mmCIF file of N, CA and C in Angstrom:
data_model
loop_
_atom_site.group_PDB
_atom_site.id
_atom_site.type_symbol
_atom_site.label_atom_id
_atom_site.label_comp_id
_atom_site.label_asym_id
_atom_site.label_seq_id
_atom_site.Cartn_x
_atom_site.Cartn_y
_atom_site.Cartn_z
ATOM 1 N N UNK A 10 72.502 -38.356 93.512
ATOM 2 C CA UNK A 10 73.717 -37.767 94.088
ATOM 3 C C UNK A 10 74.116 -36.522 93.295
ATOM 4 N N UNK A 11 74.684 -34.983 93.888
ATOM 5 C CA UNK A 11 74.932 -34.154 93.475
ATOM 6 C C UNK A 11 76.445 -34.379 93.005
ATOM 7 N N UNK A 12 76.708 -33.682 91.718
ATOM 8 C CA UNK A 12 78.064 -33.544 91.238
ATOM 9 C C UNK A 12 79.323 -33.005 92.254
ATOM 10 N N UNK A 13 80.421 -33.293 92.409
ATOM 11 C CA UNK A 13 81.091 -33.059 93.435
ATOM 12 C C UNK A 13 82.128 -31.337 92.635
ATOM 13 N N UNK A 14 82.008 -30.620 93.588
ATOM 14 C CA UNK A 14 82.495 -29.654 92.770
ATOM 15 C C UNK A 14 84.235 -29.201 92.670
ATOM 16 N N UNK A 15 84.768 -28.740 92.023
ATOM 17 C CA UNK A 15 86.318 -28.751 91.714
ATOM 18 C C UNK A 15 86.171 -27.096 92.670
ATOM 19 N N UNK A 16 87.364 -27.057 93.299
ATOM 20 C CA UNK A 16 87.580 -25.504 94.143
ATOM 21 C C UNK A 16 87.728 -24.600 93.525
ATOM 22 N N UNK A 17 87.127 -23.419 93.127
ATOM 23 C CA UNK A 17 87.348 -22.599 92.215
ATOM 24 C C UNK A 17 88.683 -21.863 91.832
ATOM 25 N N UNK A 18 88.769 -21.691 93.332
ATOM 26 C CA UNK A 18 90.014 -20.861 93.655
ATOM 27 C C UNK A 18 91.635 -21.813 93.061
ATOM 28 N N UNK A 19 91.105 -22.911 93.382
ATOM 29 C CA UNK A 19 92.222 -23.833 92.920
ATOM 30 C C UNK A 19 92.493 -24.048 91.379
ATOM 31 N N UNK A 20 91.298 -24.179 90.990
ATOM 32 C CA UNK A 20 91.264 -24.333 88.958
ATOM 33 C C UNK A 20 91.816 -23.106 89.001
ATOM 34 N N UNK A 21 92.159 -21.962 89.640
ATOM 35 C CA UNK A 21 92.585 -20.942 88.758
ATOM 36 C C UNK A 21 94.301 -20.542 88.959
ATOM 37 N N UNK A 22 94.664 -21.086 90.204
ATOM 38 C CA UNK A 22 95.717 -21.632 90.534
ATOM 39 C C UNK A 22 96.593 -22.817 90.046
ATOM 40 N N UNK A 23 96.223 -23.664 89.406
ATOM 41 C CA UNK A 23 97.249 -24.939 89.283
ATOM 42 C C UNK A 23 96.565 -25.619 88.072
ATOM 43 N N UNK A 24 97.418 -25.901 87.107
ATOM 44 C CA UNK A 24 97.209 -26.350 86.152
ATOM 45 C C UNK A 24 97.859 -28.165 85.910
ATOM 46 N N UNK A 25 97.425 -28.887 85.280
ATOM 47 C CA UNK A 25 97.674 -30.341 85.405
ATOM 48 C C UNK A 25 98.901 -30.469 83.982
ATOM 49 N N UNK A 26 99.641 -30.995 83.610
ATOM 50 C CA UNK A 26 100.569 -31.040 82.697
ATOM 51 C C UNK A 26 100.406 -32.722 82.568
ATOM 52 N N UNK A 27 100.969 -32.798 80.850
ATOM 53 C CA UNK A 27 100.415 -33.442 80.396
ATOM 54 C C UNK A 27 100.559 -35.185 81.034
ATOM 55 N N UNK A 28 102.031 -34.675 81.778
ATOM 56 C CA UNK A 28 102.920 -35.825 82.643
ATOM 57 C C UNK A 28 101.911 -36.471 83.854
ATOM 58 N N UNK A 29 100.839 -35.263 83.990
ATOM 59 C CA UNK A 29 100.455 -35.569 85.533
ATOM 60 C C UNK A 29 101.062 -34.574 86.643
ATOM 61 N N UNK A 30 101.785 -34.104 86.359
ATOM 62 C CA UNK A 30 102.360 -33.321 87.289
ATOM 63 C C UNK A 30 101.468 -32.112 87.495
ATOM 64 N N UNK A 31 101.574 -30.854 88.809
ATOM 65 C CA UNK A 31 100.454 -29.998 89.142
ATOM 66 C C UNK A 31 101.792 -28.799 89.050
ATOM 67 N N UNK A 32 101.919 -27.966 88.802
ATOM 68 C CA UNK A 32 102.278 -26.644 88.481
ATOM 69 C C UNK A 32 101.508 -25.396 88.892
ATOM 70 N N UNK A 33 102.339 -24.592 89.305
ATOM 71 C CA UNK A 33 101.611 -23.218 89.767
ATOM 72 C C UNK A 33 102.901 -22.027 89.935
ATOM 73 N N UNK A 34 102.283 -20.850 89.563
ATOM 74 C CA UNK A 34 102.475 -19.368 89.470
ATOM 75 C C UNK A 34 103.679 -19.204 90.845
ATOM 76 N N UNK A 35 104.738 -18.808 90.573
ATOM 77 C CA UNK A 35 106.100 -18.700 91.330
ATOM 78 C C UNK A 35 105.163 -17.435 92.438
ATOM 79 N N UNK A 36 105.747 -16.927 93.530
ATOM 80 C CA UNK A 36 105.085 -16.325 94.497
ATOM 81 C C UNK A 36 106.152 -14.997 94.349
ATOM 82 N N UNK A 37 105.546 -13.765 95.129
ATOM 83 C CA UNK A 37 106.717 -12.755 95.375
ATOM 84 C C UNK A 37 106.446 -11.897 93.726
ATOM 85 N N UNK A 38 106.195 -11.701 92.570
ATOM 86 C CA UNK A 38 106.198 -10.783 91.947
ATOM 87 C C UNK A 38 105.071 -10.146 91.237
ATOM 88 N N UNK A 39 104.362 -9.506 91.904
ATOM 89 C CA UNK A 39 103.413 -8.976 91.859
ATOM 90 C C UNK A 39 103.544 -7.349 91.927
ATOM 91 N N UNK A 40 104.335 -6.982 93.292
ATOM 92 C CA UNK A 40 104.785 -5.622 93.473
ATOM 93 C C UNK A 40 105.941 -5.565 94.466
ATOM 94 N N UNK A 41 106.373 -4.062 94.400
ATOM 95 C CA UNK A 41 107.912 -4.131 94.792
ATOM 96 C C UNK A 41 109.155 -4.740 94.129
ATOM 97 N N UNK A 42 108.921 -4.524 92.643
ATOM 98 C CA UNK A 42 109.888 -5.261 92.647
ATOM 99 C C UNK A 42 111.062 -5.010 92.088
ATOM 100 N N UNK A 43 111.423 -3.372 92.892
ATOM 101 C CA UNK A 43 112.497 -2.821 92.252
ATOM 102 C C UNK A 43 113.791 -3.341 93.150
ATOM 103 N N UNK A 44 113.584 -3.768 94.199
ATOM 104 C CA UNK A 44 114.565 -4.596 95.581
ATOM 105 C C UNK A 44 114.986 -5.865 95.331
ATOM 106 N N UNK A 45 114.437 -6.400 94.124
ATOM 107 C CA UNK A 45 114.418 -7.474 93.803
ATOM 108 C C UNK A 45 115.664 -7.564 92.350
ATOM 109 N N UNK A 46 116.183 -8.667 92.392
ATOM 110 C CA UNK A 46 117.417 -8.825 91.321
ATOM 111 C C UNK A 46 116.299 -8.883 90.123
ATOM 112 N N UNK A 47 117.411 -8.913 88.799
ATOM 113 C CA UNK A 47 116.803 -9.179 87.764
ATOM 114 C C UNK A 47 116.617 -10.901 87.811
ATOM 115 N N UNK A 48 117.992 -11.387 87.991
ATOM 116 C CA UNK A 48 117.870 -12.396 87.961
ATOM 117 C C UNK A 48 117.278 -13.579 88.873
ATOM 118 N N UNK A 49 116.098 -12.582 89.979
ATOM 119 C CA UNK A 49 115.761 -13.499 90.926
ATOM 120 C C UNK A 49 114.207 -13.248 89.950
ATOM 121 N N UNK A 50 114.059 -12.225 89.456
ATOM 122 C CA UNK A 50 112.442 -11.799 88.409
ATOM 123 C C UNK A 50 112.533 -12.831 87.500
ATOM 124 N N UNK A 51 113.477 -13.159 86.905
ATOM 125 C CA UNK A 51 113.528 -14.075 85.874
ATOM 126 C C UNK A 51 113.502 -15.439 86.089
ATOM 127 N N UNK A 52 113.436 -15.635 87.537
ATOM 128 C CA UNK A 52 113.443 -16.820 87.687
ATOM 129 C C UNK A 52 112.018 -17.095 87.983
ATOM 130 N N UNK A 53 111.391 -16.086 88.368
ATOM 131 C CA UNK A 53 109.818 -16.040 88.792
ATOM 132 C C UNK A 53 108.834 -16.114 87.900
ATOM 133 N N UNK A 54 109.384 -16.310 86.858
ATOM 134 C CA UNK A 54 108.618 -16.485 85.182
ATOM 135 C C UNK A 54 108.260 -17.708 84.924
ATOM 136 N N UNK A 55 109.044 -18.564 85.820
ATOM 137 C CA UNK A 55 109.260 -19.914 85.311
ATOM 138 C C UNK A 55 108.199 -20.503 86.241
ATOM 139 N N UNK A 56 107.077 -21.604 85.890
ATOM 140 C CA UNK A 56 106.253 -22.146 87.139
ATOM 141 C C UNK A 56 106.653 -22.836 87.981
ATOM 142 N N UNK A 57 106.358 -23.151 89.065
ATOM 143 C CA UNK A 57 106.895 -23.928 90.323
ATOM 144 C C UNK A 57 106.494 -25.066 89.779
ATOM 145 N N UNK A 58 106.918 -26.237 90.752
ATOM 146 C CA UNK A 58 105.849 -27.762 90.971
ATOM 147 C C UNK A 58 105.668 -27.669 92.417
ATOM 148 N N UNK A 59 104.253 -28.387 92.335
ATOM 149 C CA UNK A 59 103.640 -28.867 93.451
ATOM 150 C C UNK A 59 104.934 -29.635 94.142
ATOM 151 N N UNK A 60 104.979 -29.220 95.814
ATOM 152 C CA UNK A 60 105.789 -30.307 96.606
ATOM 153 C C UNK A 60 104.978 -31.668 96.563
ATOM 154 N N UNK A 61 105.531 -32.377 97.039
ATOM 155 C CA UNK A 61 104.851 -34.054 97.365
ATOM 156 C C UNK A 61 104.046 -34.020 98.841
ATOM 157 N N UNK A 62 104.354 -32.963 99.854
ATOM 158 C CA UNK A 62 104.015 -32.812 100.581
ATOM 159 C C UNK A 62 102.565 -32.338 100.793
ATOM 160 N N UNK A 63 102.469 -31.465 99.387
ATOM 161 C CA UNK A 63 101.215 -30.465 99.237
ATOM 162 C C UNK A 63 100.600 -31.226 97.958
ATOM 163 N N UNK A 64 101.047 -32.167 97.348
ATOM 164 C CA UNK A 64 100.299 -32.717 96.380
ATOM 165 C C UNK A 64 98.918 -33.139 96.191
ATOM 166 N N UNK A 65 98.337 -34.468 97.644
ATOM 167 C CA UNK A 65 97.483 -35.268 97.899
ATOM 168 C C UNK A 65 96.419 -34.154 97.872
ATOM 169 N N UNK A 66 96.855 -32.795 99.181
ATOM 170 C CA UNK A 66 96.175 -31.716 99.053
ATOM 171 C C UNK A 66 95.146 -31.117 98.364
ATOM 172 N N UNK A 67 96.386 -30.640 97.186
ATOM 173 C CA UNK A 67 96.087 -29.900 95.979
ATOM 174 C C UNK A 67 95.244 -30.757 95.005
ATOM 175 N N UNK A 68 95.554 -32.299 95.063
ATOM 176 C CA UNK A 68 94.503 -32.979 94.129
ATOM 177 C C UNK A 68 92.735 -33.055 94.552
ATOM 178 N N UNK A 69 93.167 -33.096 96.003
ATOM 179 C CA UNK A 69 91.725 -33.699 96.368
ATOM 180 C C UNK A 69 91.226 -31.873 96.231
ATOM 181 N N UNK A 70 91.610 -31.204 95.652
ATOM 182 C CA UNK A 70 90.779 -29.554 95.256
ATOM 183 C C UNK A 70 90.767 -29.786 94.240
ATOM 184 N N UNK A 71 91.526 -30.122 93.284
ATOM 185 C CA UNK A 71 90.939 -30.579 91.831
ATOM 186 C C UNK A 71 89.988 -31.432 91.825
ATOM 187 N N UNK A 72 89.888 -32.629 92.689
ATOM 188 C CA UNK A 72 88.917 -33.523 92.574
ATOM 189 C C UNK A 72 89.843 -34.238 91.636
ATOM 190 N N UNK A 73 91.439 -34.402 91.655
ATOM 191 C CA UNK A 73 91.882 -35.423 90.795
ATOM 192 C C UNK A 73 92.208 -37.091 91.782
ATOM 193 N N UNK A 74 91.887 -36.426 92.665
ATOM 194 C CA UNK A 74 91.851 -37.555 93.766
ATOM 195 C C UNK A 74 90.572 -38.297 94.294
#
């Protein structure tokens, strides 16, 4: 049997914490972002969490599922 492979695109996207929980890169600041508050930039620093909705998802691309 061949090794099952992890999504590339995904390992570079979402990281696992130590809880178990899946985390990823806030969306929207990349460019443009003089229209944008300071205090909406500063909030974009901070990582998201995976919804519960998108979880099962996101694992079975890790292959944590």
């Amino acid at each position: 049997m061949p090794k099952v492979k992890t999504n590339s695109s995904a390992k570079k996207r979402f990281k696992v914490t130590g809880t178990g929980k899946i985390t990823h890169q806030k969306a929207f600041k990349r460019h443009i972002l003089t229209k944008k508050s300071t205090k909406r930039k500063r909030a974009m620093r901070k990582d998201g969490e995976v919804a519960k909705a998108n979880m099962n998802f996101v694992k079975f691309l890790l292959r944590l599922k």
